[in-house]
Short mmCIF file of C-alpha atoms in Angstrom, two decimals:
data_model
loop_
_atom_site.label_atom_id
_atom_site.label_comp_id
_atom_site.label_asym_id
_atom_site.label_seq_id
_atom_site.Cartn_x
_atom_site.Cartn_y
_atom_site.Cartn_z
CA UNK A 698 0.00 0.00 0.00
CA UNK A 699 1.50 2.96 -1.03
CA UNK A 700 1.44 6.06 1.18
CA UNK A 701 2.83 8.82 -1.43
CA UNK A 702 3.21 9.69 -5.41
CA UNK A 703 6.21 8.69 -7.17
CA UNK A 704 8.19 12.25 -7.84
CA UNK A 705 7.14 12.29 -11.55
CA UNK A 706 3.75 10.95 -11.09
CA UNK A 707 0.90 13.56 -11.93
CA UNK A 708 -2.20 14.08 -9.72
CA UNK A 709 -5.35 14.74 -11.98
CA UNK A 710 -7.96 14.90 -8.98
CA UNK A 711 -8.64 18.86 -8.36
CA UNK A 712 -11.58 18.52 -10.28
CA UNK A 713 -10.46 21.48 -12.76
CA UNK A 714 -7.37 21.68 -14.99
CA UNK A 715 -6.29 25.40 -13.69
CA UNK A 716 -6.63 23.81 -10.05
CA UNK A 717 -4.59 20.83 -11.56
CA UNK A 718 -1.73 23.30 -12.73
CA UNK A 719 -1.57 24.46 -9.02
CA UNK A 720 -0.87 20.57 -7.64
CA UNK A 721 2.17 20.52 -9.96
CA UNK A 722 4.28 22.23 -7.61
CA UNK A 723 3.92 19.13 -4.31
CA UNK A 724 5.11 17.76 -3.11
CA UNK A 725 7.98 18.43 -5.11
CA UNK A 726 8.24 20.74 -8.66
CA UNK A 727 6.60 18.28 -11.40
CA UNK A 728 6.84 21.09 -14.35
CA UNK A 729 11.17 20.46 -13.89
CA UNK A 730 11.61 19.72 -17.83
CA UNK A 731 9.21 19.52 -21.44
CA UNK A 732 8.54 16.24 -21.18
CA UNK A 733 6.70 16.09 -17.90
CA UNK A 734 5.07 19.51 -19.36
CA UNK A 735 3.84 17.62 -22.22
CA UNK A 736 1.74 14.86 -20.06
CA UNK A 737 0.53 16.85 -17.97
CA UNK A 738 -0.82 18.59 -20.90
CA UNK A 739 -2.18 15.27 -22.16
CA UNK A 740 -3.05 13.80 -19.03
CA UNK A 741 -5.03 17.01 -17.59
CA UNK A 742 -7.40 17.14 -20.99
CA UNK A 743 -5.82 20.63 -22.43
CA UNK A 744 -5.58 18.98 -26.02
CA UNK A 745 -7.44 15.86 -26.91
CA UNK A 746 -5.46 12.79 -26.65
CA UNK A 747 -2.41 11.80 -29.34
CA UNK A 748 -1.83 15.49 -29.99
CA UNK A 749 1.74 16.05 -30.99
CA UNK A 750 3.42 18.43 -28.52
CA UNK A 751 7.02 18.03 -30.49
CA UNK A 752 7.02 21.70 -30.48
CA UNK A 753 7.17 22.67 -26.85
CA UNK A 754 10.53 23.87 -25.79
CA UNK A 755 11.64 25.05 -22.08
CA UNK A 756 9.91 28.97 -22.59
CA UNK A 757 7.19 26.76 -21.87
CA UNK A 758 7.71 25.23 -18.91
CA UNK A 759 8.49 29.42 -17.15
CA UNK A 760 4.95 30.15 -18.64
CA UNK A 761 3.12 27.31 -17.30
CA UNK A 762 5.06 27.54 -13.48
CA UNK A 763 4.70 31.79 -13.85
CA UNK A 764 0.75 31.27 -14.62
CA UNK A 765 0.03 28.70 -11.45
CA UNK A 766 1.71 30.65 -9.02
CA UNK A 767 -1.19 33.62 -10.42
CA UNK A 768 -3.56 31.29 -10.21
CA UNK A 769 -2.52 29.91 -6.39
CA UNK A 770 -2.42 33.45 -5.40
CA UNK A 771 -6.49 33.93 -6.29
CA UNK A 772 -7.61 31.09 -5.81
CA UNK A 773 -6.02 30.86 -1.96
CA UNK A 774 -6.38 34.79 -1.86
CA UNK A 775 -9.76 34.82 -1.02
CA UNK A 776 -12.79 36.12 -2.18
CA UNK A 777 -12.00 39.89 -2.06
CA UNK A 778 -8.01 39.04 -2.64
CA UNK A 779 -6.97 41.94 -0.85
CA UNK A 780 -3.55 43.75 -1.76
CA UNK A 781 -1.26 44.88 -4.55
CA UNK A 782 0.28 41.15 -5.04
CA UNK A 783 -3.72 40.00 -5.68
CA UNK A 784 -4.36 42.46 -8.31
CA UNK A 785 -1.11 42.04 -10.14
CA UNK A 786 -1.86 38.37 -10.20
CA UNK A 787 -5.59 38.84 -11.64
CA UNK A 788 -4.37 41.28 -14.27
CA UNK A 789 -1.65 39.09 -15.47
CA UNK A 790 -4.19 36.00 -16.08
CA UNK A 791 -6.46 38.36 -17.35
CA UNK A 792 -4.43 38.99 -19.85
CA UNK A 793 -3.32 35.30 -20.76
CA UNK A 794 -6.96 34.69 -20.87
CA UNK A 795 -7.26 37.19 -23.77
CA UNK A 796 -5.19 35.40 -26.22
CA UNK A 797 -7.27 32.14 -28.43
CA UNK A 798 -7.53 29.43 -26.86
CA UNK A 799 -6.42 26.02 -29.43
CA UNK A 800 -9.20 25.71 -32.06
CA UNK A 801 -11.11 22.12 -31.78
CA UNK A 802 -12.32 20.27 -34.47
CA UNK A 803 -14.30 17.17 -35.14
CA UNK A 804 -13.08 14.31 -37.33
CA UNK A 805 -14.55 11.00 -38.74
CA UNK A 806 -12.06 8.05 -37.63
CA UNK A 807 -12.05 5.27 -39.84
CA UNK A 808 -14.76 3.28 -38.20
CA UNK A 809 -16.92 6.66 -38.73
CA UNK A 810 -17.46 7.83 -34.78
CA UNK A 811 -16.14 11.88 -34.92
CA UNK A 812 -13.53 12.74 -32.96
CA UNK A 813 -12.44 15.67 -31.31
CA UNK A 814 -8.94 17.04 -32.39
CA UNK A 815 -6.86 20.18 -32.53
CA UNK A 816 -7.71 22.37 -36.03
CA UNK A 817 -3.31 22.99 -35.89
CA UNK A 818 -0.81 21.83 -33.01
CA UNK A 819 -1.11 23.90 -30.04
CA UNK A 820 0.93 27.27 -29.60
CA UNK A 821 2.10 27.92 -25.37
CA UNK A 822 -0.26 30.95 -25.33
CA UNK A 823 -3.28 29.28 -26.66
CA UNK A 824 -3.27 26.13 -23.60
CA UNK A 825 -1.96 29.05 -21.20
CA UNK A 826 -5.30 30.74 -22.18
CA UNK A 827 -7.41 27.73 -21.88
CA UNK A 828 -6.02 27.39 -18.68
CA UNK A 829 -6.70 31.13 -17.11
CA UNK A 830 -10.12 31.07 -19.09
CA UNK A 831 -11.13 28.22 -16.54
CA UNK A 832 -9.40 29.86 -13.99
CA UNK A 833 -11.62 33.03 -14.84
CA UNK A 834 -14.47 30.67 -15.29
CA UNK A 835 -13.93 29.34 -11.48
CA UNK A 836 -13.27 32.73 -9.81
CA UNK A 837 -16.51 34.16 -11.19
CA UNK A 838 -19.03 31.57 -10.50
CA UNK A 839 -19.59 31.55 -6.70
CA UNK A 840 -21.13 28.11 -6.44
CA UNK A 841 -17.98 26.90 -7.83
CA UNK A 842 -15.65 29.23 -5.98
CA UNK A 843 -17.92 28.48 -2.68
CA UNK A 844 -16.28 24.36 -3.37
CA UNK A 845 -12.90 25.41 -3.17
CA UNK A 846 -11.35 23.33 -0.50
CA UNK A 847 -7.96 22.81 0.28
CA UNK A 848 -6.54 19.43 1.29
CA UNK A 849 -7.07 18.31 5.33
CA UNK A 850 -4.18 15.94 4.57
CA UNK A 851 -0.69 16.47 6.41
CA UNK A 852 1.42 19.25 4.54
CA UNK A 853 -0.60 18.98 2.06
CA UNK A 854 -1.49 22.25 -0.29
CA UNK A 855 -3.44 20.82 -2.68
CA UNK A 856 -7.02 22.96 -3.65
CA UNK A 857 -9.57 20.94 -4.96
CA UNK A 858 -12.95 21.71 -5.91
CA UNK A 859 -15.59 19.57 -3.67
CA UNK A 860 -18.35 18.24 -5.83
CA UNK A 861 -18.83 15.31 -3.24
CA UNK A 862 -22.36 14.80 -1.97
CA UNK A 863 -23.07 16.97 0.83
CA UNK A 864 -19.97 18.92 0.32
CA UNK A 865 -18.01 16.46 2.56
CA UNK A 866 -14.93 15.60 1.12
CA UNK A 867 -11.63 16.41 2.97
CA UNK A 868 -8.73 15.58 0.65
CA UNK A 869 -7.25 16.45 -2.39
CA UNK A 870 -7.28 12.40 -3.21
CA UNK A 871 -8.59 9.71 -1.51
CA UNK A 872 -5.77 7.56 -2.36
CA UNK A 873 -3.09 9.71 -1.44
CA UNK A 874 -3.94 12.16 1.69
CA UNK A 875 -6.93 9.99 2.62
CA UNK A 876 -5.21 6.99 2.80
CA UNK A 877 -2.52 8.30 5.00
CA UNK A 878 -4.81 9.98 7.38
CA UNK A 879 -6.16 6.20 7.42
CA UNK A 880 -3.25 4.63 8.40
CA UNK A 881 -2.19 7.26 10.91
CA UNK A 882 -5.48 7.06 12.48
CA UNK A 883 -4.76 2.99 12.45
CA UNK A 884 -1.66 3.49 13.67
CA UNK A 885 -2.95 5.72 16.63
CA UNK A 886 -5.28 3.50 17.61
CA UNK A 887 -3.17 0.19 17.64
CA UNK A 888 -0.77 2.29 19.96
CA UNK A 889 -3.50 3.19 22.51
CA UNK A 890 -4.79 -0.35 22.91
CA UNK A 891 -1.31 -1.24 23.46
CA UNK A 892 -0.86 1.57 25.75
#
């Protein structure tokens, strides 16, 4: 039974990709080289699957880590985000925001189903947009900015958004955090009735 992630491993349980950019940084910097970059992009549903990312480079990887520290700083700022460092941060993925996001398409595969794909391969600003367009989309809609939760795990940062019945969830995963809360609790027990 495994109590962590492996370092590379990427966590895709936040609910919304811009809150998935922000559990890229623990528990240790995941965004460290292209490669990682590119399956995240994959794995967190920015482009459809089998989309050649050949093109990124490392610009990317300081535009990705640059936009989910803006994004940590509202979404953990609070609703009124108080400050100078708050408004820089919503200006600045305001901004990203503006640019196109990729352009989708849909495709007949051979058997004849349509498929969605990407109209040309994806350019840094246009998945940074997507990104701070949900990110915009999550700040502004107050049912979805009232399920903001952060993790109840130990030393553990991750913001989630809590869709769980009766609003009741506690950790970023289940697997992860929960788990270990499990076994500590376990553990805590087993020591008392030994006690």
């Amino acid at each position: 039974m495994a109590l962590g992630t492996a370092p590379n491993e990427q966590r895709f349980h936040a609910g919304r990709s811009c809150l998935d950019l922000l559990a890229t940084a623990h528990p240790e910097e995941r965004l460290h080289a292209v490669e990682p970059l590119r399956a995240w992009i994959l794995g967190c549903g920015l482009v459809p699957p089998g989309t050649p990312l050949a093109h990124a480079d490392p610009s990317w990887l300081a535009g990705f880590r640059e936009l989910r520290g803006q994004i940590g700083q509202l979404v953990r700022g609070g609703v009124k985000g108080d400050g100078r460092p708050y408004e820089l941060a919503l200006a600045r993925v305001n901004t990203v925001a503006q640019a196109a996001p990729p352009a989708p398409r849909a495709v007949r595969r051979g058997d004849g189903a349509l498929v969605r794909e990407l109209a040309g391969p994806p350019e840094c600003a246009a998945l940074l947009a997507a990104l701070a367009r949900d990110a915009v989309e999550l700040l502004t809609d107050p049912v979805a900015r009232a399920a903001v939760r952060e993790c109840e795990g130990d030393n553990c940062p991750i913001v989630y958004l809590d869709t769980s019945r009766g609003r009741r969830r506690r950790w970023c995963s289940s697997e992860v955090c929960g788990n270990r809360e499990r076994v500590a609790r376990h553990r805590r027990r087993a020591a008392l009735a030994r006690a």
